[in-house]
């Protein structure tokens, strides 16, 4: 199917959603989401444009409702004029639209399960990626679901946590080249329920070809995870004992996930992801002790004289520096709120999506230099990036 025929086939009855990504340099919006809605019994298409930089908190969303002919005209201009990639999800299947700077547009049909159309009304009930009533093996073993797919009432929070994680993943799928097999590394996978959830979502629900590797330092954990993946017959999922900083099992990695890698282990994981040129990086740091060992600037003495406040301040400084370094390495970086599986206090998730261009220069910006001076020392990620240069983007 060519692009024009795809656009002509879109109707309010069959469209689930459209996501436009990989903006051209002169694109006003960094991304666009489109979905059908019902307004006064009329089917329209809501176009939501993200304008500005998420990393600098200047991003705003602009909404516009279009009729079908207007949507077709808009999409003809948007690809390849302002975006190089589009994800089209319909009840008939999914399609990835790819464009290059010469204006050539290619449509690739995704090998995916037919999606379910959401309600067009504005006041909709919460829709989860993994829905109640669909029996999912790892959810049953986790005790979240019964054998007939019902959610165990006492485990409803865990059910929501897993879905929240998958929602964060869903946001970055348009940034991945899903026309080929993608490679995902999950370091510190632990019990691996989230790794299994990731596989189920990408491979089983979305029909994306993905090789997913779970890494952990504990041999007993790896043995149990491989036992479960064989039980579930998840063929392109494997678990390996090892440290991401020393892992050499692949040449190209598309997405790196590291949840709760302790202290500087997060820095080594981020460094490895950057040197791999990963398109997407997601990290939930913990135990950020490194800066806590340094003597802070006298300016912060009113805070640092209290141990618990210094510890929390050091954690915030550490993650701010990590986010800044990711931005300088060419990533559109966000810090999101994330609730983990064990009902611990809310954590921060650092998410970086590779952009089409580098931020000029590899030295710390003045703001990060000032932050380093206040903290009294450098974090490990900065040292690693300085000692091991990474390749710049080609575009």
XYZ file of C-alpha atoms in Angstrom:
395
model
C 0.000 0.000 0.000
C 1.345 3.437 -0.900
C 0.997 6.483 1.321
C -1.843 8.109 -0.634
C -3.947 4.938 -0.518
C -3.274 4.632 3.221
C -4.529 8.177 3.795
C -7.613 7.560 1.678
C -8.406 4.415 3.681
C -8.523 6.254 7.018
C -11.988 6.850 8.425
C -13.430 7.698 11.811
C -14.713 4.138 11.976
C -11.382 2.351 11.588
C -8.697 4.733 12.899
C -7.294 4.122 16.378
C -4.481 6.667 16.447
C -1.672 8.282 14.464
C 1.662 9.423 15.918
C 4.066 11.576 13.891
C 7.700 11.719 15.030
C 11.259 12.457 13.918
C 10.597 16.107 12.990
C 12.469 17.950 10.263
C 14.598 20.923 11.255
C 11.962 23.454 10.200
C 9.082 21.635 11.894
C 7.196 23.784 14.381
C 6.086 20.722 16.364
C 8.325 18.058 17.880
C 5.552 15.478 17.637
C 1.895 15.057 16.718
C -0.834 12.722 17.996
C -4.106 12.209 16.136
C -7.235 10.350 17.229
C -10.894 10.311 16.190
C -13.388 11.984 18.519
C -17.124 12.567 18.531
C -18.276 16.182 18.889
C -22.014 16.812 18.809
C -22.600 13.508 17.004
C -19.998 14.412 14.357
C -16.791 12.395 13.883
C -13.738 14.652 13.833
C -10.009 14.053 14.170
C -8.244 15.684 17.106
C -4.707 16.767 16.176
C -2.480 17.404 19.203
C 0.817 19.139 18.417
C 3.684 19.225 20.934
C 5.462 22.547 20.459
C 8.661 23.500 22.268
C 11.223 21.505 24.233
C 10.156 19.005 26.869
C 13.630 19.021 28.374
C 13.497 22.772 29.081
C 9.887 22.685 30.310
C 8.794 25.005 27.476
C 6.688 22.381 25.740
C 3.023 23.123 25.185
C 0.268 21.209 23.434
C -1.944 22.757 20.784
C -5.205 21.025 19.838
C -7.106 21.288 16.581
C -10.117 19.332 15.332
C -10.176 18.479 11.617
C -12.708 16.931 9.280
C -11.662 13.916 7.186
C -10.694 15.877 4.014
C -8.742 18.366 6.141
C -6.901 15.540 7.896
C -5.902 13.947 4.585
C -4.549 17.283 3.341
C -2.668 17.866 6.614
C -1.039 14.412 6.559
C 0.015 14.792 2.908
C 1.925 17.920 3.901
C 3.193 16.637 7.261
C 4.979 13.612 5.754
C 7.509 14.189 4.291
C 7.335 17.970 4.739
C 7.708 18.164 8.513
C 8.091 14.608 9.842
C 10.093 11.594 8.742
C 8.124 8.898 10.563
C 4.503 8.100 11.314
C 2.792 5.282 13.173
C -0.722 4.579 11.882
C -2.891 2.223 13.939
C -6.226 1.108 12.513
C -8.613 -1.724 13.204
C -7.348 -3.293 9.984
C -3.741 -3.299 11.200
C -0.762 -1.078 11.885
C 1.484 0.756 9.444
C 4.824 2.529 9.797
C 5.377 5.372 7.350
C 9.004 6.341 6.723
C 10.244 9.332 4.744
C 13.652 10.667 3.805
C 14.952 14.140 3.053
C 14.533 13.551 -0.691
C 10.784 13.225 -0.204
C 10.512 9.479 -0.756
C 7.781 7.935 1.401
C 7.597 4.215 2.220
C 4.743 2.387 3.943
C 5.523 -0.774 5.938
C 2.683 -2.933 7.253
C 3.365 -3.980 10.830
C 2.921 -7.582 11.864
C 0.555 -6.768 14.684
C -2.588 -7.905 16.372
C -5.648 -5.944 15.220
C -6.190 -3.127 17.670
C -9.315 -2.353 19.625
C -11.002 0.949 18.951
C -11.421 3.218 21.960
C -14.602 5.097 22.719
C -14.840 8.360 20.790
C -16.482 10.196 23.666
C -14.404 12.686 25.669
C -15.470 11.264 29.057
C -14.001 7.794 28.730
C -13.197 5.273 31.403
C -9.511 4.568 31.933
C -8.167 2.218 29.272
C -5.205 0.056 30.191
C -2.716 -1.459 27.769
C -3.136 -4.844 29.436
C -6.872 -5.110 29.940
C -8.807 -7.075 32.480
C -10.284 -10.220 30.983
C -7.275 -11.082 28.824
C -5.324 -13.855 30.527
C -1.616 -12.993 30.589
C 0.707 -15.769 31.891
C 3.187 -13.623 33.816
C 0.333 -11.636 35.402
C -1.214 -14.885 36.641
C 2.110 -16.052 38.121
C 2.556 -12.630 39.706
C -0.778 -13.107 41.442
C -2.265 -10.035 39.792
C -4.685 -12.011 37.622
C -6.793 -15.092 38.167
C -6.766 -17.947 35.671
C -9.766 -16.432 33.885
C -8.095 -13.021 33.504
C -9.793 -11.136 36.324
C -7.745 -8.677 38.395
C -7.228 -9.702 42.007
C -8.651 -6.807 44.016
C -5.721 -6.638 46.459
C -3.275 -6.493 43.514
C -4.989 -3.716 41.591
C -2.210 -1.228 42.420
C 0.370 -3.564 40.910
C -1.845 -3.979 37.835
C -1.887 -0.189 37.405
C 1.882 0.075 37.981
C 2.638 -2.412 35.213
C 0.336 -0.553 32.846
C 1.883 2.795 33.783
C 5.293 1.391 32.874
C 3.970 0.217 29.505
C 2.400 3.636 28.872
C 5.844 5.217 29.297
C 7.227 2.669 26.823
C 4.346 3.283 24.395
C 5.257 6.969 24.201
C 8.674 6.179 22.709
C 7.723 3.465 20.201
C 7.410 6.022 17.368
C 11.095 6.872 17.947
C 12.147 3.282 17.217
C 12.661 1.810 13.749
C 10.097 -0.987 14.036
C 10.374 -1.887 10.345
C 13.219 -4.194 11.433
C 14.027 -6.273 14.509
C 14.889 -3.985 17.409
C 17.190 -4.894 20.297
C 16.340 -3.998 23.884
C 18.647 -4.381 26.897
C 17.075 -4.435 30.372
C 19.807 -4.205 33.011
C 19.043 -5.093 36.606
C 15.938 -6.985 35.551
C 15.542 -8.660 38.966
C 12.319 -10.663 39.175
C 11.702 -9.489 35.608
C 7.967 -8.938 35.757
C 8.466 -5.643 33.960
C 10.747 -7.341 31.433
C 8.052 -9.917 30.736
C 5.501 -7.098 30.508
C 7.723 -5.304 27.997
C 8.050 -8.431 25.849
C 4.320 -9.139 26.009
C 3.502 -5.577 24.981
C 6.042 -5.162 22.183
C 5.925 -8.645 20.658
C 2.522 -10.076 21.514
C 0.326 -6.974 21.496
C 2.115 -4.669 19.050
C 3.563 -7.348 16.772
C 6.981 -5.678 16.830
C 9.984 -7.864 16.105
C 12.186 -7.457 19.166
C 15.139 -9.247 20.725
C 14.980 -8.464 24.439
C 17.894 -9.267 26.748
C 17.546 -9.134 30.510
C 20.820 -8.649 32.386
C 21.321 -9.195 36.096
C 24.267 -9.951 38.371
C 22.430 -12.682 40.309
C 22.767 -16.158 38.817
C 19.749 -17.572 40.666
C 17.554 -14.765 39.324
C 18.727 -15.397 35.766
C 18.077 -19.138 36.065
C 14.518 -18.571 37.282
C 13.807 -15.988 34.580
C 14.993 -18.294 31.802
C 12.808 -21.033 33.248
C 9.775 -18.754 33.087
C 10.480 -17.469 29.579
C 10.657 -21.078 28.375
C 7.359 -21.742 30.134
C 5.750 -18.783 28.349
C 7.472 -19.675 25.030
C 8.850 -16.160 24.645
C 11.405 -17.101 21.995
C 13.136 -13.755 21.424
C 13.562 -13.067 25.144
C 16.640 -14.248 27.009
C 18.295 -13.596 30.337
C 22.050 -13.400 30.841
C 24.132 -13.044 33.975
C 26.312 -9.975 33.604
C 27.027 -6.282 34.101
C 25.867 -3.839 31.431
C 29.114 -1.882 31.708
C 31.039 -4.940 30.506
C 28.401 -6.480 28.237
C 29.605 -7.028 24.661
C 26.977 -9.441 23.350
C 25.477 -7.083 20.746
C 26.692 -4.430 18.318
C 23.557 -2.309 18.020
C 21.036 -1.589 20.774
C 17.859 0.398 20.155
C 16.551 0.785 23.705
C 18.280 0.495 27.076
C 16.288 0.180 30.292
C 17.825 0.181 33.750
C 15.538 0.152 36.769
C 17.012 0.610 40.233
C 20.676 0.165 39.320
C 22.341 1.173 42.571
C 24.464 4.330 42.844
C 27.042 4.608 40.021
C 25.728 1.466 38.273
C 23.193 3.803 36.663
C 26.053 5.943 35.310
C 27.742 2.930 33.728
C 24.430 1.865 32.182
C 23.775 5.352 30.778
C 27.314 5.554 29.421
C 26.958 2.193 27.710
C 23.624 3.236 26.202
C 25.094 6.480 24.848
C 28.127 4.750 23.320
C 25.802 2.182 21.725
C 23.848 5.065 20.228
C 20.592 3.747 21.694
C 17.529 5.521 20.319
C 15.745 5.356 23.682
C 17.153 5.301 27.230
C 15.054 4.826 30.360
C 16.575 4.758 33.843
C 15.124 4.732 37.347
C 18.151 5.513 39.549
C 18.402 4.644 43.217
C 20.873 5.031 46.082
C 22.578 8.108 44.612
C 25.373 8.214 47.188
C 28.291 9.462 45.077
C 27.801 13.225 45.526
C 26.849 12.727 49.161
C 30.498 11.892 49.850
C 31.726 15.260 48.569
C 31.952 18.500 50.508
C 29.315 20.862 49.139
C 29.791 24.547 48.430
C 29.461 26.774 51.525
C 26.405 28.281 49.803
C 24.563 25.043 50.628
C 25.733 24.764 54.234
C 22.259 25.508 55.597
C 21.067 22.336 53.834
C 24.123 20.076 53.896
C 24.555 20.257 57.672
C 21.470 18.028 57.950
C 22.310 14.514 56.807
C 18.919 13.531 55.430
C 18.566 16.802 53.515
C 22.055 16.508 52.059
C 21.284 12.954 50.948
C 18.129 14.021 49.138
C 19.797 17.085 47.647
C 22.671 14.930 46.377
C 20.197 12.564 44.712
C 18.456 15.472 42.956
C 21.774 16.997 41.868
C 22.947 13.617 40.552
C 19.870 13.009 38.423
C 19.854 16.608 37.153
C 23.467 16.162 36.015
C 22.636 12.839 34.356
C 19.714 14.399 32.505
C 21.874 17.326 31.404
C 24.618 15.042 30.127
C 22.067 13.005 28.169
C 20.786 16.222 26.617
C 24.306 17.202 25.596
C 24.812 13.752 24.085
C 21.942 14.454 21.700
C 18.886 13.221 23.596
C 15.558 14.902 24.245
C 15.511 14.242 27.983
C 12.662 14.189 30.478
C 12.418 13.327 34.164
C 9.111 11.633 34.951
C 7.470 10.330 38.087
C 7.458 6.550 38.331
C 6.002 4.210 40.947
C 7.871 0.926 41.151
C 6.634 -2.592 41.775
C 7.263 -2.737 45.498
C 5.150 0.253 46.591
C 8.219 2.242 47.613
C 8.004 6.059 47.547
C 7.651 7.634 44.133
C 10.849 7.470 42.102
C 12.145 9.518 39.209
C 12.506 8.041 35.743
C 15.019 9.616 33.370
C 13.917 9.136 29.769
C 16.054 10.131 26.807
C 15.008 9.936 23.149
C 17.717 10.436 20.543
C 17.257 13.533 18.410
C 18.295 14.151 14.812
C 21.066 16.508 15.825
C 23.676 16.961 18.520
C 23.722 19.752 21.068
C 26.823 21.761 20.017
C 29.890 20.846 22.038
C 30.478 18.095 24.555
C 31.533 20.193 27.542
C 29.121 20.884 30.347
C 26.928 23.923 29.956
C 27.422 26.785 32.389
C 24.418 25.670 34.423
C 25.809 22.163 34.843
C 29.246 23.534 35.660
C 27.671 25.636 38.391
C 25.796 22.614 39.690
C 29.025 20.602 39.786
C 30.705 23.364 41.789
C 27.822 23.470 44.249
C 27.876 19.695 44.668
C 31.631 19.674 45.194
C 32.460 16.981 42.638
C 31.752 15.277 39.331
C 29.457 12.314 38.841
C 30.771 9.120 37.270
C 28.835 9.589 34.015
C 30.691 12.814 33.245
C 34.049 11.133 33.816
C 33.090 8.174 31.623
C 31.914 10.376 28.748
C 35.076 12.456 28.927
C 37.356 9.411 28.948
C 35.437 7.469 26.281
C 34.226 9.736 23.456
C 31.034 8.683 21.743
C 30.045 9.037 18.103
C 27.914 11.949 17.035
C 24.641 11.516 15.142
C 24.951 11.454 11.366
C 22.086 13.834 10.799
